mmCIF file with all atom_site columns, C-alpha atoms and ligand atoms in Angstrom:
data_model
loop_
_atom_site.group_PDB
_atom_site.id
_atom_site.type_symbol
_atom_site.label_atom_id
_atom_site.label_alt_id
_atom_site.label_comp_id
_atom_site.label_asym_id
_atom_site.label_entity_id
_atom_site.label_seq_id
_atom_site.pdbx_PDB_ins_code
_atom_site.Cartn_x
_atom_site.Cartn_y
_atom_site.Cartn_z
_atom_site.occupancy
_atom_site.B_iso_or_equiv
_atom_site.pdbx_formal_charge
_atom_site.auth_seq_id
_atom_site.auth_comp_id
_atom_site.auth_asym_id
_atom_site.auth_atom_id
_atom_site.pdbx_PDB_model_num
ATOM   1   C CA  . UNK A 1 1   ? 5.961   15.986  2.376   1.00 0.00 ? 1   UNK A CA  1
ATOM   2   C CA  . UNK A 1 2   ? 7.857   13.308  4.178   1.00 0.00 ? 2   UNK A CA  1
ATOM   3   C CA  . UNK A 1 3   ? 8.131   14.478  7.716   1.00 0.00 ? 3   UNK A CA  1
ATOM   4   C CA  . UNK A 1 4   ? 10.878  11.999  8.630   1.00 0.00 ? 4   UNK A CA  1
ATOM   5   C CA  . UNK A 1 5   ? 11.130  12.150  12.420  1.00 0.00 ? 5   UNK A CA  1
ATOM   6   C CA  . UNK A 1 6   ? 7.664   13.477  13.119  1.00 0.00 ? 6   UNK A CA  1
ATOM   7   C CA  . UNK A 1 7   ? 5.530   12.620  16.120  1.00 0.00 ? 7   UNK A CA  1
ATOM   8   C CA  . UNK A 1 8   ? 3.140   9.683   15.891  1.00 0.00 ? 8   UNK A CA  1
ATOM   9   C CA  . UNK A 1 9   ? -0.199  11.592  15.852  1.00 0.00 ? 9   UNK A CA  1
ATOM   10  C CA  . UNK A 1 10  ? -1.030  12.634  12.302  1.00 0.00 ? 10  UNK A CA  1
ATOM   11  C CA  . UNK A 1 11  ? 1.250   10.013  10.752  1.00 0.00 ? 11  UNK A CA  1
ATOM   12  C CA  . UNK A 1 12  ? 0.483   8.193   7.559   1.00 0.00 ? 12  UNK A CA  1
ATOM   13  C CA  . UNK A 1 13  ? 1.847   4.638   7.294   1.00 0.00 ? 13  UNK A CA  1
ATOM   14  C CA  . UNK A 1 14  ? 1.363   2.494   4.193   1.00 0.00 ? 14  UNK A CA  1
ATOM   15  C CA  . UNK A 1 15  ? 1.833   -1.256  3.811   1.00 0.00 ? 15  UNK A CA  1
ATOM   16  C CA  . UNK A 1 16  ? 2.930   -2.678  0.497   1.00 0.00 ? 16  UNK A CA  1
ATOM   17  C CA  . UNK A 1 17  ? 3.961   -5.932  -1.115  1.00 0.00 ? 17  UNK A CA  1
ATOM   18  C CA  . UNK A 1 18  ? 2.896   -8.488  -3.689  1.00 0.00 ? 18  UNK A CA  1
ATOM   19  C CA  . UNK A 1 19  ? -0.319  -10.440 -3.113  1.00 0.00 ? 19  UNK A CA  1
ATOM   20  C CA  . UNK A 1 20  ? 0.247   -13.143 -0.509  1.00 0.00 ? 20  UNK A CA  1
ATOM   21  C CA  . UNK A 1 21  ? 3.016   -11.291 1.345   1.00 0.00 ? 21  UNK A CA  1
ATOM   22  C CA  . UNK A 1 22  ? 0.879   -11.276 4.510   1.00 0.00 ? 22  UNK A CA  1
ATOM   23  C CA  . UNK A 1 23  ? 0.724   -7.553  5.293   1.00 0.00 ? 23  UNK A CA  1
ATOM   24  C CA  . UNK A 1 24  ? -2.973  -7.413  6.268   1.00 0.00 ? 24  UNK A CA  1
ATOM   25  C CA  . UNK A 1 25  ? -2.671  -9.496  9.428   1.00 0.00 ? 25  UNK A CA  1
ATOM   26  C CA  . UNK A 1 26  ? 0.175   -7.260  10.635  1.00 0.00 ? 26  UNK A CA  1
ATOM   27  C CA  . UNK A 1 27  ? -1.879  -4.105  10.140  1.00 0.00 ? 27  UNK A CA  1
ATOM   28  C CA  . UNK A 1 28  ? -4.503  -5.677  12.356  1.00 0.00 ? 28  UNK A CA  1
ATOM   29  C CA  . UNK A 1 29  ? -1.891  -6.698  14.943  1.00 0.00 ? 29  UNK A CA  1
ATOM   30  C CA  . UNK A 1 30  ? -0.352  -3.219  15.012  1.00 0.00 ? 30  UNK A CA  1
ATOM   31  C CA  . UNK A 1 31  ? -3.702  -1.579  15.544  1.00 0.00 ? 31  UNK A CA  1
ATOM   32  C CA  . UNK A 1 32  ? -4.621  -4.045  18.308  1.00 0.00 ? 32  UNK A CA  1
ATOM   33  C CA  . UNK A 1 33  ? -1.337  -4.616  20.085  1.00 0.00 ? 33  UNK A CA  1
ATOM   34  C CA  . UNK A 1 34  ? 1.141   -1.861  19.544  1.00 0.00 ? 34  UNK A CA  1
ATOM   35  C CA  . UNK A 1 35  ? -0.259  1.593   18.990  1.00 0.00 ? 35  UNK A CA  1
ATOM   36  C CA  . UNK A 1 36  ? -0.869  3.500   22.233  1.00 0.00 ? 36  UNK A CA  1
ATOM   37  C CA  . UNK A 1 37  ? -4.332  3.937   23.678  1.00 0.00 ? 37  UNK A CA  1
ATOM   38  C CA  . UNK A 1 38  ? -5.792  7.395   23.184  1.00 0.00 ? 38  UNK A CA  1
ATOM   39  C CA  . UNK A 1 39  ? -4.403  7.774   19.662  1.00 0.00 ? 39  UNK A CA  1
ATOM   40  C CA  . UNK A 1 40  ? -7.111  7.564   17.021  1.00 0.00 ? 40  UNK A CA  1
ATOM   41  C CA  . UNK A 1 41  ? -6.275  4.877   14.458  1.00 0.00 ? 41  UNK A CA  1
ATOM   42  C CA  . UNK A 1 42  ? -7.799  4.864   10.999  1.00 0.00 ? 42  UNK A CA  1
ATOM   43  C CA  . UNK A 1 43  ? -7.335  1.543   9.206   1.00 0.00 ? 43  UNK A CA  1
ATOM   44  C CA  . UNK A 1 44  ? -8.045  1.776   5.552   1.00 0.00 ? 44  UNK A CA  1
ATOM   45  C CA  . UNK A 1 45  ? -7.055  0.307   2.184   1.00 0.00 ? 45  UNK A CA  1
ATOM   46  C CA  . UNK A 1 46  ? -6.573  0.968   -1.502  1.00 0.00 ? 46  UNK A CA  1
ATOM   47  C CA  . UNK A 1 47  ? -8.208  0.735   -3.840  1.00 0.00 ? 47  UNK A CA  1
ATOM   48  C CA  . UNK A 1 48  ? -11.059 1.535   -1.452  1.00 0.00 ? 48  UNK A CA  1
ATOM   49  C CA  . UNK A 1 49  ? -11.568 3.234   1.889   1.00 0.00 ? 49  UNK A CA  1
ATOM   50  C CA  . UNK A 1 50  ? -14.687 5.258   0.985   1.00 0.00 ? 50  UNK A CA  1
ATOM   51  C CA  . UNK A 1 51  ? -18.047 4.110   -0.462  1.00 0.00 ? 51  UNK A CA  1
ATOM   52  C CA  . UNK A 1 52  ? -17.166 5.481   -3.907  1.00 0.00 ? 52  UNK A CA  1
ATOM   53  C CA  . UNK A 1 53  ? -13.634 4.072   -3.859  1.00 0.00 ? 53  UNK A CA  1
ATOM   54  C CA  . UNK A 1 54  ? -14.916 0.666   -2.703  1.00 0.00 ? 54  UNK A CA  1
ATOM   55  C CA  . UNK A 1 55  ? -17.292 0.637   -5.703  1.00 0.00 ? 55  UNK A CA  1
ATOM   56  C CA  . UNK A 1 56  ? -14.359 1.403   -7.990  1.00 0.00 ? 56  UNK A CA  1
ATOM   57  C CA  . UNK A 1 57  ? -12.366 -1.358  -6.285  1.00 0.00 ? 57  UNK A CA  1
ATOM   58  C CA  . UNK A 1 58  ? -15.029 -3.906  -7.234  1.00 0.00 ? 58  UNK A CA  1
ATOM   59  C CA  . UNK A 1 59  ? -14.729 -2.870  -10.884 1.00 0.00 ? 59  UNK A CA  1
ATOM   60  C CA  . UNK A 1 60  ? -10.930 -2.840  -10.898 1.00 0.00 ? 60  UNK A CA  1
ATOM   61  C CA  . UNK A 1 61  ? -10.604 -6.240  -9.234  1.00 0.00 ? 61  UNK A CA  1
ATOM   62  C CA  . UNK A 1 62  ? -13.269 -8.084  -11.205 1.00 0.00 ? 62  UNK A CA  1
ATOM   63  C CA  . UNK A 1 63  ? -14.058 -6.459  -14.580 1.00 0.00 ? 63  UNK A CA  1
ATOM   64  C CA  . UNK A 1 64  ? -11.839 -6.786  -17.647 1.00 0.00 ? 64  UNK A CA  1
ATOM   65  C CA  . UNK A 1 65  ? -10.378 -3.435  -18.753 1.00 0.00 ? 65  UNK A CA  1
ATOM   66  C CA  . UNK A 1 66  ? -7.305  -1.969  -20.374 1.00 0.00 ? 66  UNK A CA  1
ATOM   67  C CA  . UNK A 1 67  ? -4.426  -0.674  -18.300 1.00 0.00 ? 67  UNK A CA  1
ATOM   68  C CA  . UNK A 1 68  ? -5.116  3.030   -18.803 1.00 0.00 ? 68  UNK A CA  1
ATOM   69  C CA  . UNK A 1 69  ? -8.711  2.540   -17.621 1.00 0.00 ? 69  UNK A CA  1
ATOM   70  C CA  . UNK A 1 70  ? -7.397  0.537   -14.667 1.00 0.00 ? 70  UNK A CA  1
ATOM   71  C CA  . UNK A 1 71  ? -4.897  3.266   -13.737 1.00 0.00 ? 71  UNK A CA  1
ATOM   72  C CA  . UNK A 1 72  ? -7.503  6.038   -14.056 1.00 0.00 ? 72  UNK A CA  1
ATOM   73  C CA  . UNK A 1 73  ? -10.016 4.176   -11.880 1.00 0.00 ? 73  UNK A CA  1
ATOM   74  C CA  . UNK A 1 74  ? -7.379  3.457   -9.227  1.00 0.00 ? 74  UNK A CA  1
ATOM   75  C CA  . UNK A 1 75  ? -6.275  7.088   -9.109  1.00 0.00 ? 75  UNK A CA  1
ATOM   76  C CA  . UNK A 1 76  ? -9.907  8.270   -9.094  1.00 0.00 ? 76  UNK A CA  1
ATOM   77  C CA  . UNK A 1 77  ? -10.499 6.008   -6.099  1.00 0.00 ? 77  UNK A CA  1
ATOM   78  C CA  . UNK A 1 78  ? -7.334  7.405   -4.480  1.00 0.00 ? 78  UNK A CA  1
ATOM   79  C CA  . UNK A 1 79  ? -8.518  10.979  -4.951  1.00 0.00 ? 79  UNK A CA  1
ATOM   80  C CA  . UNK A 1 80  ? -11.817 10.295  -3.210  1.00 0.00 ? 80  UNK A CA  1
ATOM   81  C CA  . UNK A 1 81  ? -10.048 8.324   -0.484  1.00 0.00 ? 81  UNK A CA  1
ATOM   82  C CA  . UNK A 1 82  ? -7.600  11.161  0.158   1.00 0.00 ? 82  UNK A CA  1
ATOM   83  C CA  . UNK A 1 83  ? -10.244 13.856  0.217   1.00 0.00 ? 83  UNK A CA  1
ATOM   84  C CA  . UNK A 1 84  ? -12.856 12.101  2.302   1.00 0.00 ? 84  UNK A CA  1
ATOM   85  C CA  . UNK A 1 85  ? -10.814 9.837   4.548   1.00 0.00 ? 85  UNK A CA  1
ATOM   86  C CA  . UNK A 1 86  ? -7.032  10.253  4.709   1.00 0.00 ? 86  UNK A CA  1
ATOM   87  C CA  . UNK A 1 87  ? -6.613  14.050  4.753   1.00 0.00 ? 87  UNK A CA  1
ATOM   88  C CA  . UNK A 1 88  ? -9.375  14.664  7.346   1.00 0.00 ? 88  UNK A CA  1
ATOM   89  C CA  . UNK A 1 89  ? -7.950  11.868  9.523   1.00 0.00 ? 89  UNK A CA  1
ATOM   90  C CA  . UNK A 1 90  ? -4.422  13.301  9.403   1.00 0.00 ? 90  UNK A CA  1
ATOM   91  C CA  . UNK A 1 91  ? -5.813  16.757  10.212  1.00 0.00 ? 91  UNK A CA  1
ATOM   92  C CA  . UNK A 1 92  ? -7.507  15.322  13.316  1.00 0.00 ? 92  UNK A CA  1
ATOM   93  C CA  . UNK A 1 93  ? -4.190  13.827  14.440  1.00 0.00 ? 93  UNK A CA  1
ATOM   94  C CA  . UNK A 1 94  ? -5.179  10.234  13.708  1.00 0.00 ? 94  UNK A CA  1
ATOM   95  C CA  . UNK A 1 95  ? -2.615  7.596   12.736  1.00 0.00 ? 95  UNK A CA  1
ATOM   96  C CA  . UNK A 1 96  ? -3.568  6.317   9.295   1.00 0.00 ? 96  UNK A CA  1
ATOM   97  C CA  . UNK A 1 97  ? -2.666  2.689   8.548   1.00 0.00 ? 97  UNK A CA  1
ATOM   98  C CA  . UNK A 1 98  ? -3.258  2.215   4.850   1.00 0.00 ? 98  UNK A CA  1
ATOM   99  C CA  . UNK A 1 99  ? -3.111  -1.182  3.140   1.00 0.00 ? 99  UNK A CA  1
ATOM   100 C CA  . UNK A 1 100 ? -1.413  -0.061  -0.129  1.00 0.00 ? 100 UNK A CA  1
ATOM   101 C CA  . UNK A 1 101 ? -1.091  3.428   -1.590  1.00 0.00 ? 101 UNK A CA  1
ATOM   102 C CA  . UNK A 1 102 ? 0.420   4.900   -4.754  1.00 0.00 ? 102 UNK A CA  1
ATOM   103 C CA  . UNK A 1 103 ? 3.615   2.800   -4.662  1.00 0.00 ? 103 UNK A CA  1
ATOM   104 C CA  . UNK A 1 104 ? 1.294   -0.075  -5.632  1.00 0.00 ? 104 UNK A CA  1
ATOM   105 C CA  . UNK A 1 105 ? 0.333   1.782   -8.823  1.00 0.00 ? 105 UNK A CA  1
ATOM   106 C CA  . UNK A 1 106 ? 3.982   2.107   -9.840  1.00 0.00 ? 106 UNK A CA  1
ATOM   107 C CA  . UNK A 1 107 ? 4.635   -1.537  -8.946  1.00 0.00 ? 107 UNK A CA  1
ATOM   108 C CA  . UNK A 1 108 ? 1.480   -3.146  -10.437 1.00 0.00 ? 108 UNK A CA  1
ATOM   109 C CA  . UNK A 1 109 ? 0.403   -0.853  -13.306 1.00 0.00 ? 109 UNK A CA  1
ATOM   110 C CA  . UNK A 1 110 ? 3.905   0.462   -14.011 1.00 0.00 ? 110 UNK A CA  1
ATOM   111 C CA  . UNK A 1 111 ? 6.329   -2.426  -13.524 1.00 0.00 ? 111 UNK A CA  1
ATOM   112 C CA  . UNK A 1 112 ? 3.805   -5.299  -13.648 1.00 0.00 ? 112 UNK A CA  1
ATOM   113 C CA  . UNK A 1 113 ? 1.722   -4.218  -16.633 1.00 0.00 ? 113 UNK A CA  1
ATOM   114 C CA  . UNK A 1 114 ? 4.368   -2.061  -18.309 1.00 0.00 ? 114 UNK A CA  1
ATOM   115 C CA  . UNK A 1 115 ? 2.254   1.111   -18.178 1.00 0.00 ? 115 UNK A CA  1
ATOM   116 C CA  . UNK A 1 116 ? 4.005   4.450   -18.749 1.00 0.00 ? 116 UNK A CA  1
ATOM   117 C CA  . UNK A 1 117 ? 5.631   5.553   -15.474 1.00 0.00 ? 117 UNK A CA  1
ATOM   118 C CA  . UNK A 1 118 ? 5.613   9.196   -16.599 1.00 0.00 ? 118 UNK A CA  1
ATOM   119 C CA  . UNK A 1 119 ? 1.803   9.124   -16.905 1.00 0.00 ? 119 UNK A CA  1
ATOM   120 C CA  . UNK A 1 120 ? 1.589   7.526   -13.467 1.00 0.00 ? 120 UNK A CA  1
ATOM   121 C CA  . UNK A 1 121 ? 3.825   10.311  -12.167 1.00 0.00 ? 121 UNK A CA  1
ATOM   122 C CA  . UNK A 1 122 ? 1.465   12.912  -13.614 1.00 0.00 ? 122 UNK A CA  1
ATOM   123 C CA  . UNK A 1 123 ? -1.564  11.217  -12.072 1.00 0.00 ? 123 UNK A CA  1
ATOM   124 C CA  . UNK A 1 124 ? 0.264   11.041  -8.745  1.00 0.00 ? 124 UNK A CA  1
ATOM   125 C CA  . UNK A 1 125 ? 1.006   14.763  -8.845  1.00 0.00 ? 125 UNK A CA  1
ATOM   126 C CA  . UNK A 1 126 ? -2.603  15.643  -9.719  1.00 0.00 ? 126 UNK A CA  1
ATOM   127 C CA  . UNK A 1 127 ? -4.244  13.319  -7.245  1.00 0.00 ? 127 UNK A CA  1
ATOM   128 C CA  . UNK A 1 128 ? -1.918  13.642  -4.262  1.00 0.00 ? 128 UNK A CA  1
ATOM   129 C CA  . UNK A 1 129 ? -1.359  17.388  -4.411  1.00 0.00 ? 129 UNK A CA  1
ATOM   130 C CA  . UNK A 1 130 ? -2.010  19.269  -1.171  1.00 0.00 ? 130 UNK A CA  1
ATOM   131 C CA  . UNK A 1 131 ? -1.493  22.964  -0.379  1.00 0.00 ? 131 UNK A CA  1
ATOM   132 C CA  . UNK A 1 132 ? 1.882   22.082  1.185   1.00 0.00 ? 132 UNK A CA  1
ATOM   133 C CA  . UNK A 1 133 ? 3.196   19.496  -1.291  1.00 0.00 ? 133 UNK A CA  1
ATOM   134 C CA  . UNK A 1 134 ? 2.724   15.986  -2.569  1.00 0.00 ? 134 UNK A CA  1
ATOM   135 C CA  . UNK A 1 135 ? 1.005   13.687  -0.097  1.00 0.00 ? 135 UNK A CA  1
ATOM   136 C CA  . UNK A 1 136 ? 3.069   10.566  0.514   1.00 0.00 ? 136 UNK A CA  1
ATOM   137 C CA  . UNK A 1 137 ? 3.165   8.212   3.491   1.00 0.00 ? 137 UNK A CA  1
ATOM   138 C CA  . UNK A 1 138 ? 5.565   9.122   6.305   1.00 0.00 ? 138 UNK A CA  1
ATOM   139 C CA  . UNK A 1 139 ? 6.598   5.474   6.391   1.00 0.00 ? 139 UNK A CA  1
ATOM   140 C CA  . UNK A 1 140 ? 6.095   2.630   3.936   1.00 0.00 ? 140 UNK A CA  1
ATOM   141 C CA  . UNK A 1 141 ? 6.537   -0.917  5.170   1.00 0.00 ? 141 UNK A CA  1
ATOM   142 C CA  . UNK A 1 142 ? 7.309   -3.118  2.180   1.00 0.00 ? 142 UNK A CA  1
ATOM   143 C CA  . UNK A 1 143 ? 6.583   -6.794  2.863   1.00 0.00 ? 143 UNK A CA  1
ATOM   144 C CA  . UNK A 1 144 ? 8.971   -8.477  0.500   1.00 0.00 ? 144 UNK A CA  1
ATOM   145 C CA  . UNK A 1 145 ? 8.481   -12.126 -0.385  1.00 0.00 ? 145 UNK A CA  1
ATOM   146 C CA  . UNK A 1 146 ? 9.572   -14.421 -3.200  1.00 0.00 ? 146 UNK A CA  1
ATOM   147 C CA  . UNK A 1 147 ? 6.694   -14.559 -5.731  1.00 0.00 ? 147 UNK A CA  1
ATOM   148 C CA  . UNK A 1 148 ? 6.610   -18.375 -5.861  1.00 0.00 ? 148 UNK A CA  1
ATOM   149 C CA  . UNK A 1 149 ? 6.072   -18.556 -2.099  1.00 0.00 ? 149 UNK A CA  1
ATOM   150 C CA  . UNK A 1 150 ? 3.478   -15.752 -2.253  1.00 0.00 ? 150 UNK A CA  1
ATOM   151 C CA  . UNK A 1 151 ? 1.593   -17.579 -5.041  1.00 0.00 ? 151 UNK A CA  1
ATOM   152 C CA  . UNK A 1 152 ? 1.359   -20.716 -2.907  1.00 0.00 ? 152 UNK A CA  1
ATOM   153 C CA  . UNK A 1 153 ? -0.035  -18.691 -0.003  1.00 0.00 ? 153 UNK A CA  1
ATOM   154 C CA  . UNK A 1 154 ? -2.680  -17.030 -2.215  1.00 0.00 ? 154 UNK A CA  1
ATOM   155 C CA  . UNK A 1 155 ? -3.679  -20.351 -3.812  1.00 0.00 ? 155 UNK A CA  1
ATOM   156 C CA  . UNK A 1 156 ? -4.232  -21.854 -0.370  1.00 0.00 ? 156 UNK A CA  1
ATOM   157 C CA  . UNK A 1 157 ? -6.193  -18.879 0.967   1.00 0.00 ? 157 UNK A CA  1
ATOM   158 C CA  . UNK A 1 158 ? -8.760  -17.591 -1.553  1.00 0.00 ? 158 UNK A CA  1
ATOM   159 C CA  . UNK A 1 159 ? -10.271 -17.403 -5.034  1.00 0.00 ? 159 UNK A CA  1
ATOM   160 C CA  . UNK A 1 160 ? -7.902  -15.137 -6.976  1.00 0.00 ? 160 UNK A CA  1
ATOM   161 C CA  . UNK A 1 161 ? -9.016  -11.736 -8.327  1.00 0.00 ? 161 UNK A CA  1
ATOM   162 C CA  . UNK A 1 162 ? -7.781  -10.185 -11.617 1.00 0.00 ? 162 UNK A CA  1
ATOM   163 C CA  . UNK A 1 163 ? -4.385  -9.364  -10.115 1.00 0.00 ? 163 UNK A CA  1
ATOM   164 C CA  . UNK A 1 164 ? -3.890  -12.564 -8.169  1.00 0.00 ? 164 UNK A CA  1
ATOM   165 C CA  . UNK A 1 165 ? -4.534  -14.549 -11.382 1.00 0.00 ? 165 UNK A CA  1
ATOM   166 C CA  . UNK A 1 166 ? -1.391  -13.108 -12.982 1.00 0.00 ? 166 UNK A CA  1
ATOM   167 C CA  . UNK A 1 167 ? 1.579   -15.414 -13.491 1.00 0.00 ? 167 UNK A CA  1
ATOM   168 C CA  . UNK A 1 168 ? 4.781   -15.477 -11.484 1.00 0.00 ? 168 UNK A CA  1
ATOM   169 C CA  . UNK A 1 169 ? 6.666   -13.377 -14.064 1.00 0.00 ? 169 UNK A CA  1
ATOM   170 C CA  . UNK A 1 170 ? 4.152   -10.567 -13.458 1.00 0.00 ? 170 UNK A CA  1
ATOM   171 C CA  . UNK A 1 171 ? 4.809   -10.667 -9.709  1.00 0.00 ? 171 UNK A CA  1
ATOM   172 C CA  . UNK A 1 172 ? 8.564   -10.710 -10.278 1.00 0.00 ? 172 UNK A CA  1
ATOM   173 C CA  . UNK A 1 173 ? 8.164   -7.451  -12.194 1.00 0.00 ? 173 UNK A CA  1
ATOM   174 C CA  . UNK A 1 174 ? 5.913   -6.043  -9.442  1.00 0.00 ? 174 UNK A CA  1
ATOM   175 C CA  . UNK A 1 175 ? 8.543   -6.957  -6.862  1.00 0.00 ? 175 UNK A CA  1
ATOM   176 C CA  . UNK A 1 176 ? 11.194  -5.203  -8.973  1.00 0.00 ? 176 UNK A CA  1
ATOM   177 C CA  . UNK A 1 177 ? 8.852   -2.195  -9.159  1.00 0.00 ? 177 UNK A CA  1
ATOM   178 C CA  . UNK A 1 178 ? 8.686   -2.043  -5.363  1.00 0.00 ? 178 UNK A CA  1
ATOM   179 C CA  . UNK A 1 179 ? 12.453  -2.339  -5.187  1.00 0.00 ? 179 UNK A CA  1
ATOM   180 C CA  . UNK A 1 180 ? 12.803  0.624   -7.552  1.00 0.00 ? 180 UNK A CA  1
ATOM   181 C CA  . UNK A 1 181 ? 10.406  2.727   -5.466  1.00 0.00 ? 181 UNK A CA  1
ATOM   182 C CA  . UNK A 1 182 ? 12.304  1.762   -2.304  1.00 0.00 ? 182 UNK A CA  1
ATOM   183 C CA  . UNK A 1 183 ? 15.615  2.722   -3.916  1.00 0.00 ? 183 UNK A CA  1
ATOM   184 C CA  . UNK A 1 184 ? 14.163  6.095   -4.931  1.00 0.00 ? 184 UNK A CA  1
ATOM   185 C CA  . UNK A 1 185 ? 12.859  6.895   -1.422  1.00 0.00 ? 185 UNK A CA  1
ATOM   186 C CA  . UNK A 1 186 ? 15.066  5.033   1.082   1.00 0.00 ? 186 UNK A CA  1
ATOM   187 C CA  . UNK A 1 187 ? 14.150  7.387   3.951   1.00 0.00 ? 187 UNK A CA  1
ATOM   188 C CA  . UNK A 1 188 ? 10.481  6.452   3.570   1.00 0.00 ? 188 UNK A CA  1
ATOM   189 C CA  . UNK A 1 189 ? 10.724  2.722   2.814   1.00 0.00 ? 189 UNK A CA  1
ATOM   190 C CA  . UNK A 1 190 ? 11.560  -0.107  5.190   1.00 0.00 ? 190 UNK A CA  1
ATOM   191 C CA  . UNK A 1 191 ? 11.900  -3.579  3.692   1.00 0.00 ? 191 UNK A CA  1
ATOM   192 C CA  . UNK A 1 192 ? 10.351  -6.301  5.812   1.00 0.00 ? 192 UNK A CA  1
ATOM   193 C CA  . UNK A 1 193 ? 11.496  -9.882  5.172   1.00 0.00 ? 193 UNK A CA  1
ATOM   194 C CA  . UNK A 1 194 ? 8.067   -11.505 4.858   1.00 0.00 ? 194 UNK A CA  1
ATOM   195 C CA  . UNK A 1 195 ? 9.481   -15.019 4.378   1.00 0.00 ? 195 UNK A CA  1
ATOM   196 C CA  . UNK A 1 196 ? 10.280  -15.299 8.104   1.00 0.00 ? 196 UNK A CA  1
ATOM   197 C CA  . UNK A 1 197 ? 7.834   -16.755 10.670  1.00 0.00 ? 197 UNK A CA  1
ATOM   198 C CA  . UNK A 1 198 ? 4.914   -14.451 11.458  1.00 0.00 ? 198 UNK A CA  1
ATOM   199 C CA  . UNK A 1 199 ? 6.202   -13.330 14.880  1.00 0.00 ? 199 UNK A CA  1
ATOM   200 C CA  . UNK A 1 200 ? 9.602   -12.371 13.399  1.00 0.00 ? 200 UNK A CA  1
ATOM   201 C CA  . UNK A 1 201 ? 7.847   -10.389 10.686  1.00 0.00 ? 201 UNK A CA  1
ATOM   202 C CA  . UNK A 1 202 ? 5.850   -8.560  13.345  1.00 0.00 ? 202 UNK A CA  1
ATOM   203 C CA  . UNK A 1 203 ? 9.057   -7.797  15.286  1.00 0.00 ? 203 UNK A CA  1
ATOM   204 C CA  . UNK A 1 204 ? 10.535  -6.167  12.177  1.00 0.00 ? 204 UNK A CA  1
ATOM   205 C CA  . UNK A 1 205 ? 7.393   -4.051  11.818  1.00 0.00 ? 205 UNK A CA  1
ATOM   206 C CA  . UNK A 1 206 ? 7.548   -2.871  15.421  1.00 0.00 ? 206 UNK A CA  1
ATOM   207 C CA  . UNK A 1 207 ? 11.305  -2.204  15.125  1.00 0.00 ? 207 UNK A CA  1
ATOM   208 C CA  . UNK A 1 208 ? 10.694  0.044   12.116  1.00 0.00 ? 208 UNK A CA  1
ATOM   209 C CA  . UNK A 1 209 ? 8.217   2.131   14.104  1.00 0.00 ? 209 UNK A CA  1
ATOM   210 C CA  . UNK A 1 210 ? 10.468  2.265   17.188  1.00 0.00 ? 210 UNK A CA  1
ATOM   211 C CA  . UNK A 1 211 ? 13.340  3.447   15.018  1.00 0.00 ? 211 UNK A CA  1
ATOM   212 C CA  . UNK A 1 212 ? 11.248  6.533   14.281  1.00 0.00 ? 212 UNK A CA  1
ATOM   213 C CA  . UNK A 1 213 ? 10.678  7.146   17.963  1.00 0.00 ? 213 UNK A CA  1
ATOM   214 C CA  . UNK A 1 214 ? 7.065   5.930   17.762  1.00 0.00 ? 214 UNK A CA  1
HETATM 215 P P1  . TMP B 2 .   ? -5.468  -6.029  -1.826  1.00 0.00 ? 301 TMP B P1  1
HETATM 216 O O1  . TMP B 2 .   ? -6.040  -7.361  -2.187  1.00 0.00 ? 301 TMP B O1  1
HETATM 217 O O2  . TMP B 2 .   ? -4.129  -6.115  -1.177  1.00 0.00 ? 301 TMP B O2  1
HETATM 218 O O3  . TMP B 2 .   ? -6.431  -5.168  -1.081  1.00 0.00 ? 301 TMP B O3  1
HETATM 219 O O4  . TMP B 2 .   ? -5.167  -5.250  -3.195  1.00 0.00 ? 301 TMP B O4  1
HETATM 220 C C1  . TMP B 2 .   ? -6.018  -5.265  -4.255  1.00 0.00 ? 301 TMP B C1  1
HETATM 221 C C2  . TMP B 2 .   ? -5.271  -5.460  -5.544  1.00 0.00 ? 301 TMP B C2  1
HETATM 222 O O5  . TMP B 2 .   ? -5.169  -4.207  -6.216  1.00 0.00 ? 301 TMP B O5  1
HETATM 223 C C3  . TMP B 2 .   ? -3.857  -6.002  -5.403  1.00 0.00 ? 301 TMP B C3  1
HETATM 224 O O6  . TMP B 2 .   ? -3.756  -7.151  -6.224  1.00 0.00 ? 301 TMP B O6  1
HETATM 225 C C4  . TMP B 2 .   ? -2.982  -4.920  -5.959  1.00 0.00 ? 301 TMP B C4  1
HETATM 226 C C5  . TMP B 2 .   ? -3.899  -4.077  -6.808  1.00 0.00 ? 301 TMP B C5  1
HETATM 227 N N1  . TMP B 2 .   ? -3.530  -2.656  -6.862  1.00 0.00 ? 301 TMP B N1  1
HETATM 228 C C6  . TMP B 2 .   ? -3.019  -2.145  -8.031  1.00 0.00 ? 301 TMP B C6  1
HETATM 229 O O7  . TMP B 2 .   ? -2.860  -2.842  -9.011  1.00 0.00 ? 301 TMP B O7  1
HETATM 230 N N2  . TMP B 2 .   ? -2.684  -0.818  -8.062  1.00 0.00 ? 301 TMP B N2  1
HETATM 231 C C7  . TMP B 2 .   ? -2.851  0.013   -6.983  1.00 0.00 ? 301 TMP B C7  1
HETATM 232 O O8  . TMP B 2 .   ? -2.530  1.210   -7.069  1.00 0.00 ? 301 TMP B O8  1
HETATM 233 C C8  . TMP B 2 .   ? -3.396  -0.543  -5.782  1.00 0.00 ? 301 TMP B C8  1
HETATM 234 C C9  . TMP B 2 .   ? -3.595  0.336   -4.582  1.00 0.00 ? 301 TMP B C9  1
HETATM 235 C C10 . TMP B 2 .   ? -3.716  -1.888  -5.758  1.00 0.00 ? 301 TMP B C10 1
#
């Protein structure tokens, strides 16, 4: 269900990367500075984006649990988010800017925690099914950053949650997981070099959208 060169209204854009890669401030900047007036913008995030999914997010980020439980809660949150937020927004012609989507499950639960990718694939097919195919973003901006640099940014910025407490080896695997997803869907993914100064990172983001005629 990747529309490729589709018009901007009704587009679904996801933002991915390891913790500390700096994607959130660019979502904000895009919404404020770049997207045209008159287009409805829905900024949302995963896990989260609806009251139920935000409750599940609290559990996933702060309660100890095994990886299957974690994966099921994240996909349950995604289901609610899709049904109550993302699909209605796309139907209205809104541009959906989503801070993480299912690529994060393959990167964090799959590559990071070593959870069975085939099970994740099944959950993805169940949860993201629509009458016309599998719901995936039209564009995924992957903010790629060396894990040691990302860890320093996180340490300076906030108290780490269950994921941010993981060691550098975990984030190296997560990064490899994103690389594998990017290799499998090159028409959907754009790699952003997140090590560059903030304004250069933003220019790469805008260039990726312009390249699609947006
Ligand atoms: P955030 O802090 O960027 O909002 O993300 C919350 C954390 O949840 C982040 O460390 C990555 C993790 N996560 C997963 O492990 N799997 C997922 O499918 C998603 C969406 C997020």
